[in-house]
Coordinates of C-alpha atoms in Angstrom, one line a residue:
X1 CA -9.4 18.9 3.5
X2 CA -8.6 19.0 7.3
X3 CA -12.2 20.0 8.0
X4 CA -13.7 17.2 6.0
X5 CA -11.4 14.6 7.6
X6 CA -12.2 15.9 11.1
X7 CA -16.0 15.9 10.7
X8 CA -16.1 12.5 9.0
X9 CA -14.1 11.1 11.9
X10 CA -16.4 12.8 14.5
X11 CA -19.4 11.3 12.8
X12 CA -17.8 7.9 12.8
X13 CA -17.4 8.2 16.6
X14 CA -20.9 9.6 17.1
X15 CA -22.6 6.8 15.2
X16 CA -22.6 3.6 17.3
X17 CA -20.2 1.4 15.3
X18 CA -22.3 -1.7 15.6
X19 CA -25.4 0.1 14.3
X20 CA -23.5 1.7 11.5
X21 CA -22.2 -1.7 10.5
X22 CA -25.8 -2.8 10.1
X23 CA -26.3 0.1 7.7
X24 CA -23.1 -0.6 5.7
X25 CA -21.5 -4.0 6.1
X26 CA -18.4 -2.5 4.5
X27 CA -17.2 0.2 7.0
X28 CA -15.4 2.0 4.1
X29 CA -18.8 3.0 2.6
X30 CA -19.7 5.6 5.2
X31 CA -16.5 7.8 5.0
X32 CA -16.8 7.7 1.2
X33 CA -20.3 9.1 1.3
X34 CA -21.1 12.6 0.1
X35 CA -23.0 14.8 2.6
X36 CA -26.1 16.4 1.1
X37 CA -25.8 20.1 0.9
X38 CA -23.9 22.8 -1.0
X39 CA -21.0 23.3 1.3
X40 CA -19.3 20.2 2.7
X41 CA -18.1 21.7 6.0
X42 CA -21.4 23.4 6.7
X43 CA -23.3 20.4 5.7
X44 CA -21.4 18.1 8.0
X45 CA -21.9 20.6 10.9
X46 CA -25.6 20.6 10.2
X47 CA -25.8 16.8 10.0
X48 CA -23.9 16.4 13.2
X49 CA -26.3 18.8 14.9
X50 CA -29.3 17.0 13.6
X51 CA -27.9 13.7 14.7
X52 CA -27.4 15.0 18.3
X53 CA -31.0 16.3 18.3
X54 CA -32.6 13.1 16.9
X55 CA -30.5 10.2 18.1
X56 CA -32.4 9.7 21.4
X57 CA -35.9 10.0 19.9
X58 CA -37.9 6.8 20.1
X59 CA -38.7 6.9 16.3
X60 CA -35.0 7.5 15.3
X61 CA -33.6 5.1 12.7
X62 CA -29.9 5.3 11.9
X63 CA -30.3 3.9 8.4
X64 CA -33.0 6.3 7.5
X65 CA -31.0 9.2 8.9
X66 CA -27.8 8.2 6.9
X67 CA -29.7 7.9 3.7
X68 CA -31.6 11.2 4.3
X69 CA -28.3 13.1 4.9
X70 CA -25.8 11.4 2.6
X71 CA -25.4 10.3 -1.0
X72 CA -23.8 6.8 -1.3
X73 CA -20.5 6.5 -3.3
X74 CA -21.1 5.9 -7.0
X75 CA -20.5 2.3 -8.0
X76 CA -18.7 2.7 -11.4
X77 CA -18.4 -1.0 -12.0
X78 CA -22.0 -2.1 -11.4
X79 CA -23.0 -1.9 -15.0
X80 CA -19.8 -3.7 -16.4
X81 CA -20.2 -7.3 -17.4
X82 CA -17.1 -9.1 -18.7
X83 CA -17.1 -11.1 -21.9
X84 CA -15.3 -14.4 -21.3
X85 CA -15.1 -15.1 -25.0
X86 CA -12.5 -12.3 -25.1
X87 CA -8.9 -13.2 -24.3
X88 CA -7.4 -12.0 -20.9
X89 CA -5.3 -9.4 -22.8
X90 CA -8.4 -8.0 -24.5
X91 CA -10.3 -8.0 -21.2
X92 CA -7.5 -6.0 -19.6
X93 CA -7.3 -3.5 -22.4
X94 CA -11.1 -3.0 -22.1
X95 CA -10.8 -2.6 -18.3
X96 CA -8.4 0.3 -18.5
X97 CA -11.4 2.5 -19.5
X98 CA -13.7 1.0 -16.8
X99 CA -11.1 1.7 -14.1
X100 CA -10.3 5.2 -15.3
X101 CA -11.5 8.2 -13.3
X102 CA -11.6 11.7 -14.6
X103 CA -10.7 14.8 -12.5
X104 CA -13.7 15.9 -10.5
X105 CA -14.5 18.0 -7.5
X106 CA -16.5 16.0 -5.0
X107 CA -18.0 17.1 -1.7
X108 CA -16.7 14.1 0.1
X109 CA -13.5 12.6 1.6
X110 CA -12.2 12.3 -1.9
X111 CA -9.2 14.6 -2.6
X112 CA -9.7 16.0 -6.1
X113 CA -6.8 15.4 -8.5
X114 CA -5.9 17.5 -11.6
X115 CA -5.5 14.6 -14.1
X116 CA -7.2 11.3 -14.9
X117 CA -6.1 8.1 -13.1
X118 CA -6.7 4.4 -12.9
X119 CA -8.2 2.9 -9.7
X120 CA -7.7 -0.7 -8.5
X121 CA -11.4 -1.6 -8.8
X122 CA -14.1 -3.0 -6.5
X123 CA -14.5 -1.1 -3.2
X124 CA -11.4 1.0 -4.1
X125 CA -12.6 4.0 -6.1
X126 CA -9.6 6.1 -5.5
X127 CA -5.9 6.0 -6.7
X128 CA -3.7 3.9 -4.3
X129 CA 0.0 4.7 -4.0
X130 CA 1.9 1.4 -4.4
X131 CA -0.8 -0.3 -6.4
X132 CA -0.2 2.3 -9.1
X133 CA 3.3 1.3 -10.0
X134 CA 2.2 -2.3 -10.8
X135 CA -0.8 -1.0 -12.7
X136 CA 1.7 1.2 -14.7
X137 CA 3.6 -1.9 -15.8
X138 CA 0.5 -3.0 -17.7
X139 CA -0.3 0.5 -19.0
X140 CA 3.2 0.6 -20.4
X141 CA 2.5 -2.6 -22.3
X142 CA -0.7 -1.1 -23.6
X143 CA 1.1 2.0 -24.8
X144 CA -0.8 4.3 -22.5
X145 CA 2.1 6.6 -21.7
X146 CA -0.1 9.6 -21.3
X147 CA -2.0 7.9 -18.5
X148 CA 1.3 6.9 -16.8
X149 CA 2.4 10.5 -16.9
X150 CA -1.0 11.8 -15.7
X151 CA -0.8 9.5 -12.6
X152 CA 2.8 10.6 -11.9
X153 CA 1.6 14.2 -12.2
X154 CA -1.2 13.5 -9.7
X155 CA 1.3 12.1 -7.2
X156 CA 3.5 15.1 -7.8
X157 CA 0.5 17.3 -7.1
X158 CA -0.1 15.5 -3.8
X159 CA 3.5 15.9 -2.8
X160 CA 3.3 19.6 -3.5
X161 CA -0.1 20.1 -1.7
X162 CA 0.2 17.7 1.2
X163 CA 4.0 17.1 1.5
X164 CA 3.7 13.3 0.8
X165 CA 1.8 10.8 -1.2
X166 CA -1.1 9.5 1.0
X167 CA -2.2 5.9 1.1
X168 CA -4.8 7.0 -1.5
X169 CA -6.5 10.3 -2.4
X170 CA -8.9 10.3 0.6
X171 CA -8.7 12.8 3.4
X172 CA -8.9 9.9 6.0
X173 CA -5.6 8.5 4.5
X174 CA -3.6 11.7 4.9
X175 CA -1.8 10.6 8.1
X176 CA 0.0 7.8 6.3
X177 CA 1.6 7.0 3.0
X178 CA 2.3 3.5 1.4
X179 CA 5.5 1.7 0.2
X180 CA 7.4 4.5 -1.7
X181 CA 7.4 3.5 -5.3
X182 CA 7.4 7.1 -6.7
X183 CA 11.1 6.8 -7.8
X184 CA 10.3 3.6 -9.7
X185 CA 7.4 5.3 -11.4
X186 CA 9.8 8.1 -12.5
X187 CA 12.2 5.5 -13.9
X188 CA 9.4 3.7 -15.8
X189 CA 8.2 7.1 -17.3
X190 CA 11.8 8.0 -18.3
X191 CA 12.0 4.7 -20.2
X192 CA 9.2 6.1 -22.4
X193 CA 9.9 9.8 -22.4
X194 CA 13.7 10.1 -21.9
X195 CA 16.1 10.8 -19.1
X196 CA 15.1 14.5 -18.8
X197 CA 12.0 13.2 -17.0
X198 CA 14.2 12.4 -14.0
X199 CA 15.5 16.0 -13.7
X200 CA 12.0 17.5 -14.3
X201 CA 10.6 15.7 -11.2
X202 CA 13.6 16.1 -8.9
X203 CA 11.9 18.6 -6.6
X204 CA 9.1 16.2 -6.0
X205 CA 11.3 13.2 -5.3
X206 CA 13.3 15.3 -2.8
X207 CA 10.1 16.2 -1.1
X208 CA 9.2 12.5 -0.9
X209 CA 12.6 11.7 0.6
X210 CA 12.2 14.5 3.2
X211 CA 8.9 13.0 4.3
X212 CA 10.3 9.6 4.9
X213 CA 13.4 11.0 6.7
X214 CA 11.5 13.6 8.7
X215 CA 12.6 13.5 12.3
X216 CA 16.1 12.2 11.7
X217 CA 17.7 15.3 13.1
X218 CA 15.6 15.0 16.3
X219 CA 17.0 11.6 17.2
X220 CA 19.4 12.4 20.0
X221 CA 19.7 12.4 23.8
X222 CA 18.5 8.8 24.1
X223 CA 15.7 9.0 21.6
X224 CA 15.8 5.9 19.3
X225 CA 13.0 6.7 16.8
X226 CA 11.1 9.6 15.5
X227 CA 8.3 9.3 13.0
X228 CA 9.5 6.9 10.3
X229 CA 13.2 7.0 11.2
X230 CA 15.0 4.7 13.6
X231 CA 18.6 5.0 14.8
X232 CA 20.3 1.6 15.5
X233 CA 22.9 1.1 18.3
X234 CA 25.8 1.2 15.8
X235 CA 24.6 4.6 14.5
X236 CA 22.9 3.3 11.3
X237 CA 19.6 4.9 10.3
X238 CA 16.9 2.7 8.9
X239 CA 13.1 3.3 8.5
X240 CA 9.8 1.9 9.8
X241 CA 6.1 2.4 8.9
X242 CA 4.2 5.0 10.9
X243 CA 1.0 7.2 10.9
X244 CA 0.6 10.7 12.2
X245 CA -2.7 9.7 13.8
X246 CA -3.4 7.2 16.7
X247 CA -7.1 6.8 16.4
X248 CA -9.4 4.1 14.8
X249 CA -9.3 4.2 11.0
X250 CA -12.5 5.7 9.7
X251 CA -12.6 3.2 6.9
X252 CA -12.3 0.3 9.4
X253 CA -13.8 2.0 12.5
X254 CA -15.8 -1.0 13.8
X255 CA -13.0 -3.5 13.3
X256 CA -10.5 -1.3 15.1
X257 CA -12.8 -0.7 18.1
X258 CA -13.5 -4.4 18.4
X259 CA -9.8 -5.3 18.2
X260 CA -9.1 -2.8 20.9
X261 CA -11.5 -4.5 23.2
X262 CA -9.4 -7.7 22.9
X263 CA -6.0 -6.1 23.2
X264 CA -3.9 -5.4 26.3
X265 CA -2.2 -2.5 24.5
X266 CA -3.1 1.1 25.2
X267 CA -5.7 2.1 22.6
X268 CA -3.5 4.8 21.0
X269 CA -0.6 2.4 20.6
X270 CA -2.8 -0.3 19.0
X271 CA -4.3 2.2 16.6
X272 CA -0.9 3.4 15.6
X273 CA 0.3 -0.1 14.9
X274 CA -2.8 -0.8 12.8
X275 CA -2.4 2.4 10.8
X276 CA 1.3 1.7 10.3
X277 CA 0.5 -1.8 9.0
X278 CA -2.0 -0.1 6.6
X279 CA 0.9 2.2 5.4
X280 CA 2.9 -1.0 4.6
X281 CA 0.2 -2.2 2.2
X282 CA 0.3 -5.5 4.1
X283 CA -2.9 -5.0 6.0
X284 CA -2.9 -7.4 7.6
X285 CA -0.3 -10.1 8.1
X286 CA 1.2 -12.2 10.9
X287 CA 4.4 -10.4 9.8
X288 CA 3.4 -7.6 12.1
X289 CA 2.3 -9.7 15.1
X290 CA 4.3 -10.7 18.2
X291 CA 2.2 -13.8 18.4
X292 CA 1.4 -15.0 14.9
X293 CA -2.0 -16.3 15.9
X294 CA -3.0 -13.1 17.8
X295 CA -4.0 -10.0 15.7
X296 CA -4.2 -8.0 18.9
X297 CA -0.4 -8.5 19.4
X298 CA 0.3 -6.3 16.4
X299 CA 3.4 -4.1 16.9
X300 CA 4.2 -2.7 13.5
X301 CA 6.0 0.5 14.6
X302 CA 8.6 -1.7 16.5
X303 CA 9.7 -3.3 13.2
X304 CA 12.2 -2.3 10.6
X305 CA 10.8 -3.8 7.4
X306 CA 13.3 -5.1 4.9
X307 CA 11.2 -4.1 1.8
X308 CA 10.7 -0.5 3.0
X309 CA 14.4 0.0 3.4
X310 CA 15.2 -1.5 0.0
X311 CA 12.7 1.0 -1.5
X312 CA 14.3 3.9 0.3
X313 CA 17.8 2.8 -0.8
X314 CA 16.5 2.9 -4.4
X315 CA 15.1 6.4 -3.8
X316 CA 18.6 7.5 -2.6
X317 CA 20.2 5.8 -5.6
X318 CA 17.8 7.7 -7.9
X319 CA 18.5 11.0 -6.2
X320 CA 22.2 10.4 -6.6
X321 CA 21.7 9.6 -10.3
X322 CA 19.6 12.7 -10.9
X323 CA 22.1 15.0 -9.2
X324 CA 24.8 13.4 -11.3
X325 CA 22.8 14.2 -14.4
X326 CA 22.6 17.8 -13.2
X327 CA 26.3 17.9 -12.5
X328 CA 25.7 18.4 -8.7
X329 CA 28.6 16.1 -7.9
X330 CA 28.7 17.0 -4.1
X331 CA 25.1 16.2 -3.6
X332 CA 25.3 13.1 -5.7
X333 CA 28.2 11.8 -3.5
X334 CA 26.1 12.5 -0.4
X335 CA 23.3 10.3 -1.7
X336 CA 25.7 7.6 -2.9
X337 CA 27.2 7.5 0.7
X338 CA 23.6 7.1 2.1
X339 CA 23.0 4.3 -0.4
X340 CA 26.1 2.4 0.8
X341 CA 25.3 2.9 4.5
X342 CA 21.7 1.7 4.0
X343 CA 22.8 -1.3 2.0
X344 CA 25.3 -2.4 4.6
X345 CA 22.7 -1.9 7.4
X346 CA 20.1 -4.0 5.5
X347 CA 22.6 -6.8 5.2
X348 CA 23.7 -6.5 8.8
X349 CA 20.2 -6.3 10.4
X350 CA 18.0 -8.2 8.0
X351 CA 20.1 -11.0 6.5
X352 CA 20.2 -14.4 8.3
X353 CA 23.1 -16.5 7.1
X354 CA 22.0 -19.7 8.9
X355 CA 18.4 -19.5 7.5
X356 CA 19.6 -18.2 4.1
X357 CA 16.9 -15.5 3.9
X358 CA 16.1 -11.9 4.7
X359 CA 13.9 -11.0 7.7
X360 CA 12.4 -7.8 9.3
X361 CA 14.2 -6.5 12.4
X362 CA 12.5 -5.8 15.7
X363 CA 14.6 -2.8 16.9
X364 CA 12.8 -2.5 20.3
X365 CA 14.0 -6.0 21.3
X366 CA 17.2 -6.0 19.2
X367 CA 16.3 -9.2 17.3
X368 CA 15.2 -10.4 13.9
X369 CA 11.6 -11.4 13.4
X370 CA 11.3 -15.1 12.7
X371 CA 8.5 -14.8 10.1
X372 CA 9.5 -15.9 6.5
X373 CA 7.7 -13.5 4.2
X374 CA 8.1 -12.4 0.6
X375 CA 9.4 -9.1 1.8
X376 CA 12.6 -11.1 1.8
X377 CA 12.9 -10.9 -2.0
X378 CA 13.1 -7.1 -2.2
X379 CA 16.9 -7.1 -1.7
X380 CA 17.1 -9.2 -4.9
X381 CA 15.0 -6.8 -6.9
X382 CA 17.1 -3.8 -5.8
X383 CA 20.5 -5.5 -6.1
X384 CA 21.4 -5.5 -2.4
X385 CA 22.3 -9.2 -2.3
X386 CA 25.4 -11.1 -3.3
X387 CA 25.1 -14.1 -5.7
X388 CA 25.7 -16.5 -2.8
X389 CA 22.9 -15.0 -0.8
X390 CA 20.5 -15.2 -3.8
X391 CA 21.3 -18.8 -4.2
X392 CA 20.2 -19.5 -0.6
X393 CA 17.1 -17.3 -1.0
X394 CA 16.2 -19.2 -4.2
X395 CA 16.3 -22.5 -2.4
X396 CA 13.9 -21.2 0.3
X397 CA 11.6 -19.8 -2.3
X398 CA 11.5 -23.1 -4.3
X399 CA 11.2 -25.4 -1.4
X400 CA 8.8 -23.5 0.9
X401 CA 7.1 -20.6 -0.9
X402 CA 6.4 -22.0 -4.5
X403 CA 3.0 -23.5 -5.0
X404 CA 1.0 -24.5 -8.1
X405 CA -0.4 -21.0 -8.4
X406 CA 2.7 -19.0 -7.6
X407 CA 4.4 -17.8 -4.4
X408 CA 2.8 -17.7 -0.9
X409 CA 3.0 -14.4 0.8
X410 CA 4.1 -15.9 4.1
X411 CA 4.3 -19.5 5.3
X412 CA 1.7 -19.1 8.0
X413 CA -2.0 -19.8 7.6
X414 CA -3.6 -17.3 10.0
X415 CA -6.7 -16.1 8.2
X416 CA -5.1 -12.7 7.5
X417 CA -5.1 -11.8 3.8
X418 CA -1.4 -11.1 3.6
X419 CA -0.6 -14.7 4.8
X420 CA -0.8 -18.1 3.2
X421 CA -2.5 -19.4 1.2
X422 CA -2.8 -16.1 -0.7
X423 CA -0.6 -14.8 -3.4
X424 CA -0.5 -11.1 -4.6
X425 CA 0.6 -9.8 -8.0
X426 CA 3.1 -7.2 -6.8
X427 CA 5.1 -9.7 -4.8
X428 CA 5.1 -12.2 -7.6
X429 CA 6.6 -9.5 -9.9
X430 CA 9.3 -8.5 -7.3
X431 CA 10.4 -12.1 -6.8
X432 CA 10.3 -12.9 -10.5
X433 CA 12.4 -9.8 -11.5
X434 CA 14.7 -10.2 -8.5
X435 CA 15.7 -13.7 -9.5
X436 CA 16.2 -12.7 -13.1
X437 CA 18.5 -9.9 -11.9
X438 CA 20.9 -12.7 -10.8
X439 CA 20.2 -15.1 -13.7
X440 CA 18.1 -17.5 -11.7
X441 CA 16.0 -17.8 -14.8
X442 CA 14.6 -21.3 -14.4
X443 CA 13.0 -20.6 -11.0
X444 CA 11.9 -17.1 -12.2
X445 CA 10.2 -18.8 -15.1
X446 CA 8.4 -21.3 -12.9
X447 CA 7.0 -18.5 -10.7
X448 CA 5.9 -16.6 -13.7
X449 CA 4.2 -19.6 -15.4
X450 CA 2.5 -20.7 -12.2
X451 CA 1.1 -17.2 -11.5
X452 CA 0.1 -16.5 -15.1
X453 CA -1.6 -19.8 -15.5
X454 CA -3.6 -19.3 -12.3
X455 CA -4.7 -15.9 -13.4
X456 CA -5.8 -17.2 -16.8
X457 CA -7.6 -20.1 -15.2
X458 CA -9.6 -17.9 -12.9
X459 CA -10.4 -15.5 -15.7
X460 CA -11.6 -18.4 -17.9
X461 CA -13.9 -19.6 -15.1
X462 CA -15.2 -16.3 -13.8
X463 CA -14.4 -13.5 -16.3
X464 CA -12.6 -11.6 -13.5
X465 CA -9.2 -10.5 -12.5
X466 CA -9.1 -10.4 -8.7
X467 CA -7.1 -8.6 -6.1
X468 CA -5.4 -11.7 -4.7
X469 CA -5.4 -15.5 -5.4
X470 CA -5.2 -18.7 -3.5
X471 CA -2.0 -20.2 -4.8
X472 CA -2.3 -23.5 -3.0
X473 CA -5.8 -24.6 -3.9
X474 CA -6.8 -23.3 -7.3
X475 CA -10.4 -24.4 -6.8
X476 CA -10.8 -22.1 -3.8
X477 CA -11.1 -18.3 -3.9
X478 CA -8.6 -16.2 -1.8
X479 CA -10.0 -15.0 1.4
X480 CA -9.1 -13.4 4.7
X481 CA -8.9 -9.7 5.6
X482 CA -11.5 -7.1 6.5
X483 CA -13.5 -7.3 3.2
X484 CA -14.3 -9.8 0.4
X485 CA -11.8 -10.5 -2.4
X486 CA -12.2 -7.6 -4.9
X487 CA -12.3 -7.8 -8.7
X488 CA -11.0 -5.3 -11.2
X489 CA -8.1 -5.4 -10.5
X490 CA -5.4 -2.8 -11.3
X491 CA -2.2 -4.4 -10.1
X492 CA -3.2 -7.9 -11.2
X493 CA -4.0 -6.6 -14.7
X494 CA -0.7 -4.7 -14.8
X495 CA 1.6 -7.6 -13.7
X496 CA -0.2 -10.2 -15.8
X497 CA 0.0 -8.1 -19.0
X498 CA 3.7 -7.4 -18.3
X499 CA 4.5 -11.0 -17.6
X500 CA 2.6 -12.3 -20.7
X501 CA 4.5 -9.7 -22.8
X502 CA 7.9 -10.9 -21.3

C-alpha cells in the first residue's frame, strides 16, 4: 500500500502537471490508472526508469507513454442508459446494482476490500466514507440490509488494517479521513439487526475514536494543537480537520500546484489546509477561507468546525451507550463526561446569541468565523441545542437559506461547489431531521418538499440523479469545484428515497 502510494506520487511529480492535464483533463484519472505489468511495485519502478530515459528525447510524447504503460480506470457506468419512463424510485432501485462493486484485487491505487460496496458514481469509483451513511439511508428503505452490513464490515476492515477510515479506499487518501459517520452507521445497522450489533463493533469504534483523539496527550508545554486535537484556553478539547501529508494531492495535482503559485503561504502549509478541507468533505468552500473571495487564503487547520465536533460528541455518546450495555459503568461514565464537556464547549465557542446561529471557531485568532453555513444545523441533528436556540436557527434558515429547491450550503456565491447556489443531499437531510427533532415540522416539511421536488424535476428532464443541485435557479445545473457535476449518485439516491418514504 505504502509503495503504491509513494510511486504514484513520484510519477505525478515527474510528469509535468500541465502536460499531464492535456492527457487527462480530470487529474484523478492518472492516480487511478493501473500500471501494466505483473507486480505493481516493480512495474512502477520500471515505468519511472523508462520515463527518465525517454522524457528528453525529441520524439517523446507523454500521452503515448502513459497509454503504453498504464491501463485506464474502468468506466462502469458508460453502458448504463436510464429509462425516464420509470419512476425515480424504480430508477434508484435499478441504480443500486449499477453502483455496486464486488471485492477485487487491483494493481492500482485502489485498496481491495473484502465485501461488496456501493460507490457514489461518476468519477468516484471507490467507496467514500461520509457519502456512505447517506447512501445507507436509501439502502435501508430498499431492504438491502446485507449491503449495509457489508459496507460497515469494509470500514471495520479499514479501521483494523490502517487504523482509521480513509477518505475513500485509495492509497492516495490514506493521510486523511472524512466526517466520522461510522457510529451513525452502526446505529442504523442496529435498527435492522438488533442492539447486539453495537457491542459487536465496539473495538472498531474505539479505534475510530483513538484516531480522532490521537495527540491529545502530547498537548502540553505551550502546544495548542496536535494532529486533529485542539486545546482551548479554558482547557476544553475540541477537534479540527487535518492530514498526515503536506504535499499536493495526487488526484488534484495540477490544481494544487497552480494555487500554490498564487498563494503567499508556505507550500506545505497550503497543501495541508487543502487536504484538511478535503477531509471535511466540503472541498471546497469559502467556509475555509480567510478572504471569502480568495481560495489561496484557505486556512482549514486553524478552524474548529461545529459539524465535526457534533459528530465526535455523538461518537462519545455511542461509546458511553455501548459500555453501559456491556455493564462497564466506569468507562461509560468517562465517555458521558466527555460528551457533556464537548457539548458545553460547542455551545461556548460556536453559538452566537446575537446572530442566532452556530459558527465555526478560528482558534488561532480566538474568534468565531463570520460565514453562515449549513454546518450550523448539526447541533440540531445531534440534540446539542436548546429549543430557544433552535427557534433562532430556524428563523435564519427560513429567511436566508431556504430557496425554491432546498437549502443553500452557504450564503456566499464564490464559484466554489460547497457555496451558494448549490445544495447537497446530506446537508438537506441533517437540517430536515434536526428541525424535526425539535418539532419544527412545518419548516422541515418545506425543506423536504423543495428538495424532493427539485430532484424529481431534474430526473424527469434528464433521467439522472446528480451529486449536487442549484437550489436557486432550477433551470441551471449546479457547478463550481474542480470537476463537472457528477451523476449516479449515491447520497442523492439515499436521501431522496428516505425522504419520499417519510
